Coordinates of C-alpha atoms in Angstrom, one line a residue:
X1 CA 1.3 -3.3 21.9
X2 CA -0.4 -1.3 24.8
X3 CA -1.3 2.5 23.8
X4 CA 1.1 3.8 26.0
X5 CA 3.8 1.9 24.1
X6 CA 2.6 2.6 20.8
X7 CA 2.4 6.3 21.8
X8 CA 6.3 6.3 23.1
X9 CA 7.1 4.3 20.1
X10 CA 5.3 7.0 17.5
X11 CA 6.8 9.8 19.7
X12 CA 10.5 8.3 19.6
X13 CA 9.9 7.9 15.5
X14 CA 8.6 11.4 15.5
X15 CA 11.9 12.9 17.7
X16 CA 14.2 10.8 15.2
X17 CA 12.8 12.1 11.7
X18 CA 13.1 15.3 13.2
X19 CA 16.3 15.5 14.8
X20 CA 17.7 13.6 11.6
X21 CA 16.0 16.1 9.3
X22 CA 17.2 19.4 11.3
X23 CA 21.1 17.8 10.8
X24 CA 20.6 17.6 6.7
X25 CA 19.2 21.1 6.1
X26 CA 22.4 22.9 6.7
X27 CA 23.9 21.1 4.5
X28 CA 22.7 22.8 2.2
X29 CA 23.9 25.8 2.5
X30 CA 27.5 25.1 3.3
X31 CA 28.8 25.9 -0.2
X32 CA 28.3 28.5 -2.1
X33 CA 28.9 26.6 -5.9
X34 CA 29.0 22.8 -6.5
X35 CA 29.2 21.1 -3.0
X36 CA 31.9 18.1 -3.1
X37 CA 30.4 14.4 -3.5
X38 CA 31.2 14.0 0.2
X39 CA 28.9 16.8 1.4
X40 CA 25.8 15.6 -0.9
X41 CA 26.1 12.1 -0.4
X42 CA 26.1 12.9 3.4
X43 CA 23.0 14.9 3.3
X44 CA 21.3 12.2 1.7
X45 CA 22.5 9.8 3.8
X46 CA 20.9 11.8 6.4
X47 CA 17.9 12.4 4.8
X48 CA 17.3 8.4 3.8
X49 CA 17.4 7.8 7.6
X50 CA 15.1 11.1 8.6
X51 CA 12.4 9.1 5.7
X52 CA 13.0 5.6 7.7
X53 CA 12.2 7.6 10.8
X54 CA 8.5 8.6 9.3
X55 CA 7.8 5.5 7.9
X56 CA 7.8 4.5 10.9
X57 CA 5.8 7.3 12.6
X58 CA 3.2 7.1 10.4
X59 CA 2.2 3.6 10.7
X60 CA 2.4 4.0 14.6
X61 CA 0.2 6.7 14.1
X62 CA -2.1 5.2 12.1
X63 CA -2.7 2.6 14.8
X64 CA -3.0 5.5 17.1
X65 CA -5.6 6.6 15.5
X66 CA -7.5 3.5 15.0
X67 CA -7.1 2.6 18.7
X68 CA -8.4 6.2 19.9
X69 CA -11.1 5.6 17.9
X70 CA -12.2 3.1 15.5
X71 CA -14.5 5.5 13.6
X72 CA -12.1 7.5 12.1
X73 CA -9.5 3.9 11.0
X74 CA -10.0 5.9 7.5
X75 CA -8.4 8.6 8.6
X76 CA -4.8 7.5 10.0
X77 CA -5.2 5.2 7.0
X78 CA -5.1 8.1 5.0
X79 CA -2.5 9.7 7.1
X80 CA -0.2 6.4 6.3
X81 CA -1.1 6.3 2.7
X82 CA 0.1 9.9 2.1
X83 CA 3.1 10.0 4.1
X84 CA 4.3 6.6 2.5
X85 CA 3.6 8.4 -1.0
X86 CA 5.6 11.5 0.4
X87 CA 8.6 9.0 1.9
X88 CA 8.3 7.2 -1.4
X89 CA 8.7 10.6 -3.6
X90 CA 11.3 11.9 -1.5
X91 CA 13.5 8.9 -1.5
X92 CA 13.1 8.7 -5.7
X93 CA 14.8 12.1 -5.5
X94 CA 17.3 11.3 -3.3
X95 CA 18.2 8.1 -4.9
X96 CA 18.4 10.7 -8.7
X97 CA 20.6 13.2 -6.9
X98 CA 23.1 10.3 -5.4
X99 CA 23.4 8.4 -8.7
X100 CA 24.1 11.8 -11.1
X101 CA 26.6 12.6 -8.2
X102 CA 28.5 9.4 -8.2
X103 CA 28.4 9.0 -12.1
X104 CA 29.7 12.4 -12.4
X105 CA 33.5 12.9 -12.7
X106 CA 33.3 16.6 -11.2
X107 CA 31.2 18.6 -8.6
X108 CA 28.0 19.0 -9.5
X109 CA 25.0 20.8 -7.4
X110 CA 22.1 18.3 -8.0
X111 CA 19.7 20.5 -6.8
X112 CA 20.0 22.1 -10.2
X113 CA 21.5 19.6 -12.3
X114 CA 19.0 16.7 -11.6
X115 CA 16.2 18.9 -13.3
X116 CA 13.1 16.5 -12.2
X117 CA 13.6 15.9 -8.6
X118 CA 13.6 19.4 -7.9
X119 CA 9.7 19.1 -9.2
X120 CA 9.8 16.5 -7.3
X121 CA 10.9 18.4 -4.2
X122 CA 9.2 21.2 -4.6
X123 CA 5.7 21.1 -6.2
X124 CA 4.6 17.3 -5.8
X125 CA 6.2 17.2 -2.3
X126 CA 4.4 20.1 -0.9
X127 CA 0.9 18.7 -2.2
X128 CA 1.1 15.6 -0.8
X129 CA 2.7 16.8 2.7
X130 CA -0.5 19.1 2.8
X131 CA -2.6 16.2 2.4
X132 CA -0.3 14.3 4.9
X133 CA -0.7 17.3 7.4
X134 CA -4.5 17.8 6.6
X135 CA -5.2 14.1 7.5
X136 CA -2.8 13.8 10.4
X137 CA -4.4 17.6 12.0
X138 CA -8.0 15.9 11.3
X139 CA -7.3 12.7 12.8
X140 CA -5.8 14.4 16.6
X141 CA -9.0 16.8 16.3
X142 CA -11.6 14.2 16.1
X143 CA -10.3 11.6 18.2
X144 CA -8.6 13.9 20.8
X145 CA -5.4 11.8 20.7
X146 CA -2.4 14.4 21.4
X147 CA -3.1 18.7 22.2
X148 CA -5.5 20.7 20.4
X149 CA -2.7 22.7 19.5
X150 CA -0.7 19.9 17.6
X151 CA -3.9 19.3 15.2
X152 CA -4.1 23.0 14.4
X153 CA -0.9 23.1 14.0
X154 CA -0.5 20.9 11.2
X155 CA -3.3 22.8 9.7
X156 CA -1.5 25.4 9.4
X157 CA 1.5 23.6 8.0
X158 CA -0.6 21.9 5.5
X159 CA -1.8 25.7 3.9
X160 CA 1.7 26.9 4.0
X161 CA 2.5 23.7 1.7
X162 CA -0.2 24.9 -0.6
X163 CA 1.0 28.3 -0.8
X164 CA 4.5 26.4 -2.7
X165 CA 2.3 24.4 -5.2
X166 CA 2.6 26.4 -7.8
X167 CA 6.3 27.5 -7.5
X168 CA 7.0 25.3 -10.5
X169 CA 6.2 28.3 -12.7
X170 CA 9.0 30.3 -10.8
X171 CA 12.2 29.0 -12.4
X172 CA 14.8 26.9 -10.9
X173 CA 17.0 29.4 -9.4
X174 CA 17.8 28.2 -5.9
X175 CA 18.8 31.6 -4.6
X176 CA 15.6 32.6 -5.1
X177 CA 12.4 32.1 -2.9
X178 CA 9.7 31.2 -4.6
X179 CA 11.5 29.2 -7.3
X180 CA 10.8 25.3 -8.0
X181 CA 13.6 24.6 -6.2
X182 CA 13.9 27.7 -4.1
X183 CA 15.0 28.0 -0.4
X184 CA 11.3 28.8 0.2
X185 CA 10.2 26.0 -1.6
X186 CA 12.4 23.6 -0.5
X187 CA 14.8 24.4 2.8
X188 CA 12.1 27.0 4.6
X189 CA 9.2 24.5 3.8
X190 CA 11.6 21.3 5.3
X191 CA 12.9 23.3 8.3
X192 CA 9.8 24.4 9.1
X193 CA 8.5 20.7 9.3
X194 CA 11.3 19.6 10.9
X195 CA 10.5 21.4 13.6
X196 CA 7.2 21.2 13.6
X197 CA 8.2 17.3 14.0
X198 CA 10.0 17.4 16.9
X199 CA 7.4 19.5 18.4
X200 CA 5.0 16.5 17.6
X201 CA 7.2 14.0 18.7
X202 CA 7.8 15.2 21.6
X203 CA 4.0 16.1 22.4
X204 CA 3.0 12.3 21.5
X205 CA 6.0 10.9 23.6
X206 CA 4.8 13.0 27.0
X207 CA 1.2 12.1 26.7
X208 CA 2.1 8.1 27.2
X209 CA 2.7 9.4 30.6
X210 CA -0.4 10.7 31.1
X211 CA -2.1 8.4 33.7
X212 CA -6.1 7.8 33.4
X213 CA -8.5 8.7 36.6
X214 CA -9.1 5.3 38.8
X215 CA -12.5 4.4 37.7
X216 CA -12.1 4.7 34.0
X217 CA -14.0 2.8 31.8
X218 CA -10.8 2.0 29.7
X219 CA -9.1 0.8 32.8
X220 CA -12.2 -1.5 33.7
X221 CA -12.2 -3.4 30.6

């Protein structure tokens, strides 16, 4: 696959995880007590798509990296490996919130109920999408891939995760901010990257069209 292909390709993915994300997160808020089975199983359906969607965005990127720049392979390969933990963590917590809602034989709010994926959510998702961030800002910086601004961007993003870490020591009260499973936590922090996403996405899709000056040296070889 050409760059410019692999760059539409990683923008498309981007687009998708974003788009798909931005749909689930009002979801959330629909109900005020125990959303029905058809709400929460709809969210996560949603969701499960949004973290099929990365997956795929960050192995394009990785390669994006490595093309741009062979000297910094390590770092879209760290890039991959931490957002294949975070799509891996994520998708545990959806798989615990769909099962408890099934088995159960009345509403239940699973963002409370299912006491460890809110952890899950919350504390260990925010430190590893920091890391995720961190490596993915680093990565556009040094090789020059996408816009300055998209790298210090997601450095940004990635202290605002690190600002939730230690929210597990805040309850599990969703009303409130700054709980484990909190709206700050959890809904702010996911909007936030959903958007930042698309931004991203569309940013890496636009730059495929960016056409190299005759006499490049990448177009001579």
């Amino acid at each position: 696959m050409n760059e410019t292909a692999a760059k539409r390709l990683t923008g498309l993915a981007g687009i998708a995880t974003a788009i798909a994300f931005i749909v689930e997160v009002p979801l959330y808020f629909v109900y005020s007590g125990p959303p029905p089975d058809s709400n929460v199983l709809a969210r996560l359906l949603i969701g499960i798509l949004a973290l099929t969607f990365l997956l795929v965005f960050v192995t394009a990127f990785r390669e994006l990296v490595k093309g741009a720049d062979p000297a910094y392979e390590w770092v879209g390969t760290l890039a991959f490996a931490t957002g294949l933990v975070y799509v891996t963590i994520t998708l545990v917590s959806s798989g615990l919130e769909a099962g408890a809602v099934i088995a159960a034989d009345h509403p239940i709010d699973p963002t409370i109920t299912v006491s460890g994926t809110y952890v899950l959510y919350g504390t260990i998702g925010r430190l590893v999408l920091a890391f995720f961030l961190t490596a993915v800002g680093y990565g556009i910086a040094r090789t020059k891939l996408l816009p300055r601004w998209t790298g210090r961007s997601a450095f940004v993003l990635a202290g605002a995760n690190l600002l939730f870490v230690p929210s597990l020591f805040f309850g599990n009260t969703p009303e409130h901010f700054y709980a484990a499973n909190g709206w700050g936590t959890t809904a702010l922090m996911g909007a936030v990257f959903s958007y930042w996403m698309l931004a991203l996405g569309i940013a890496t899709y636009r730059s495929a069209a960016r056409r190299m000056p005759a006499g490049s040296p990448a177009l001579s070889r």
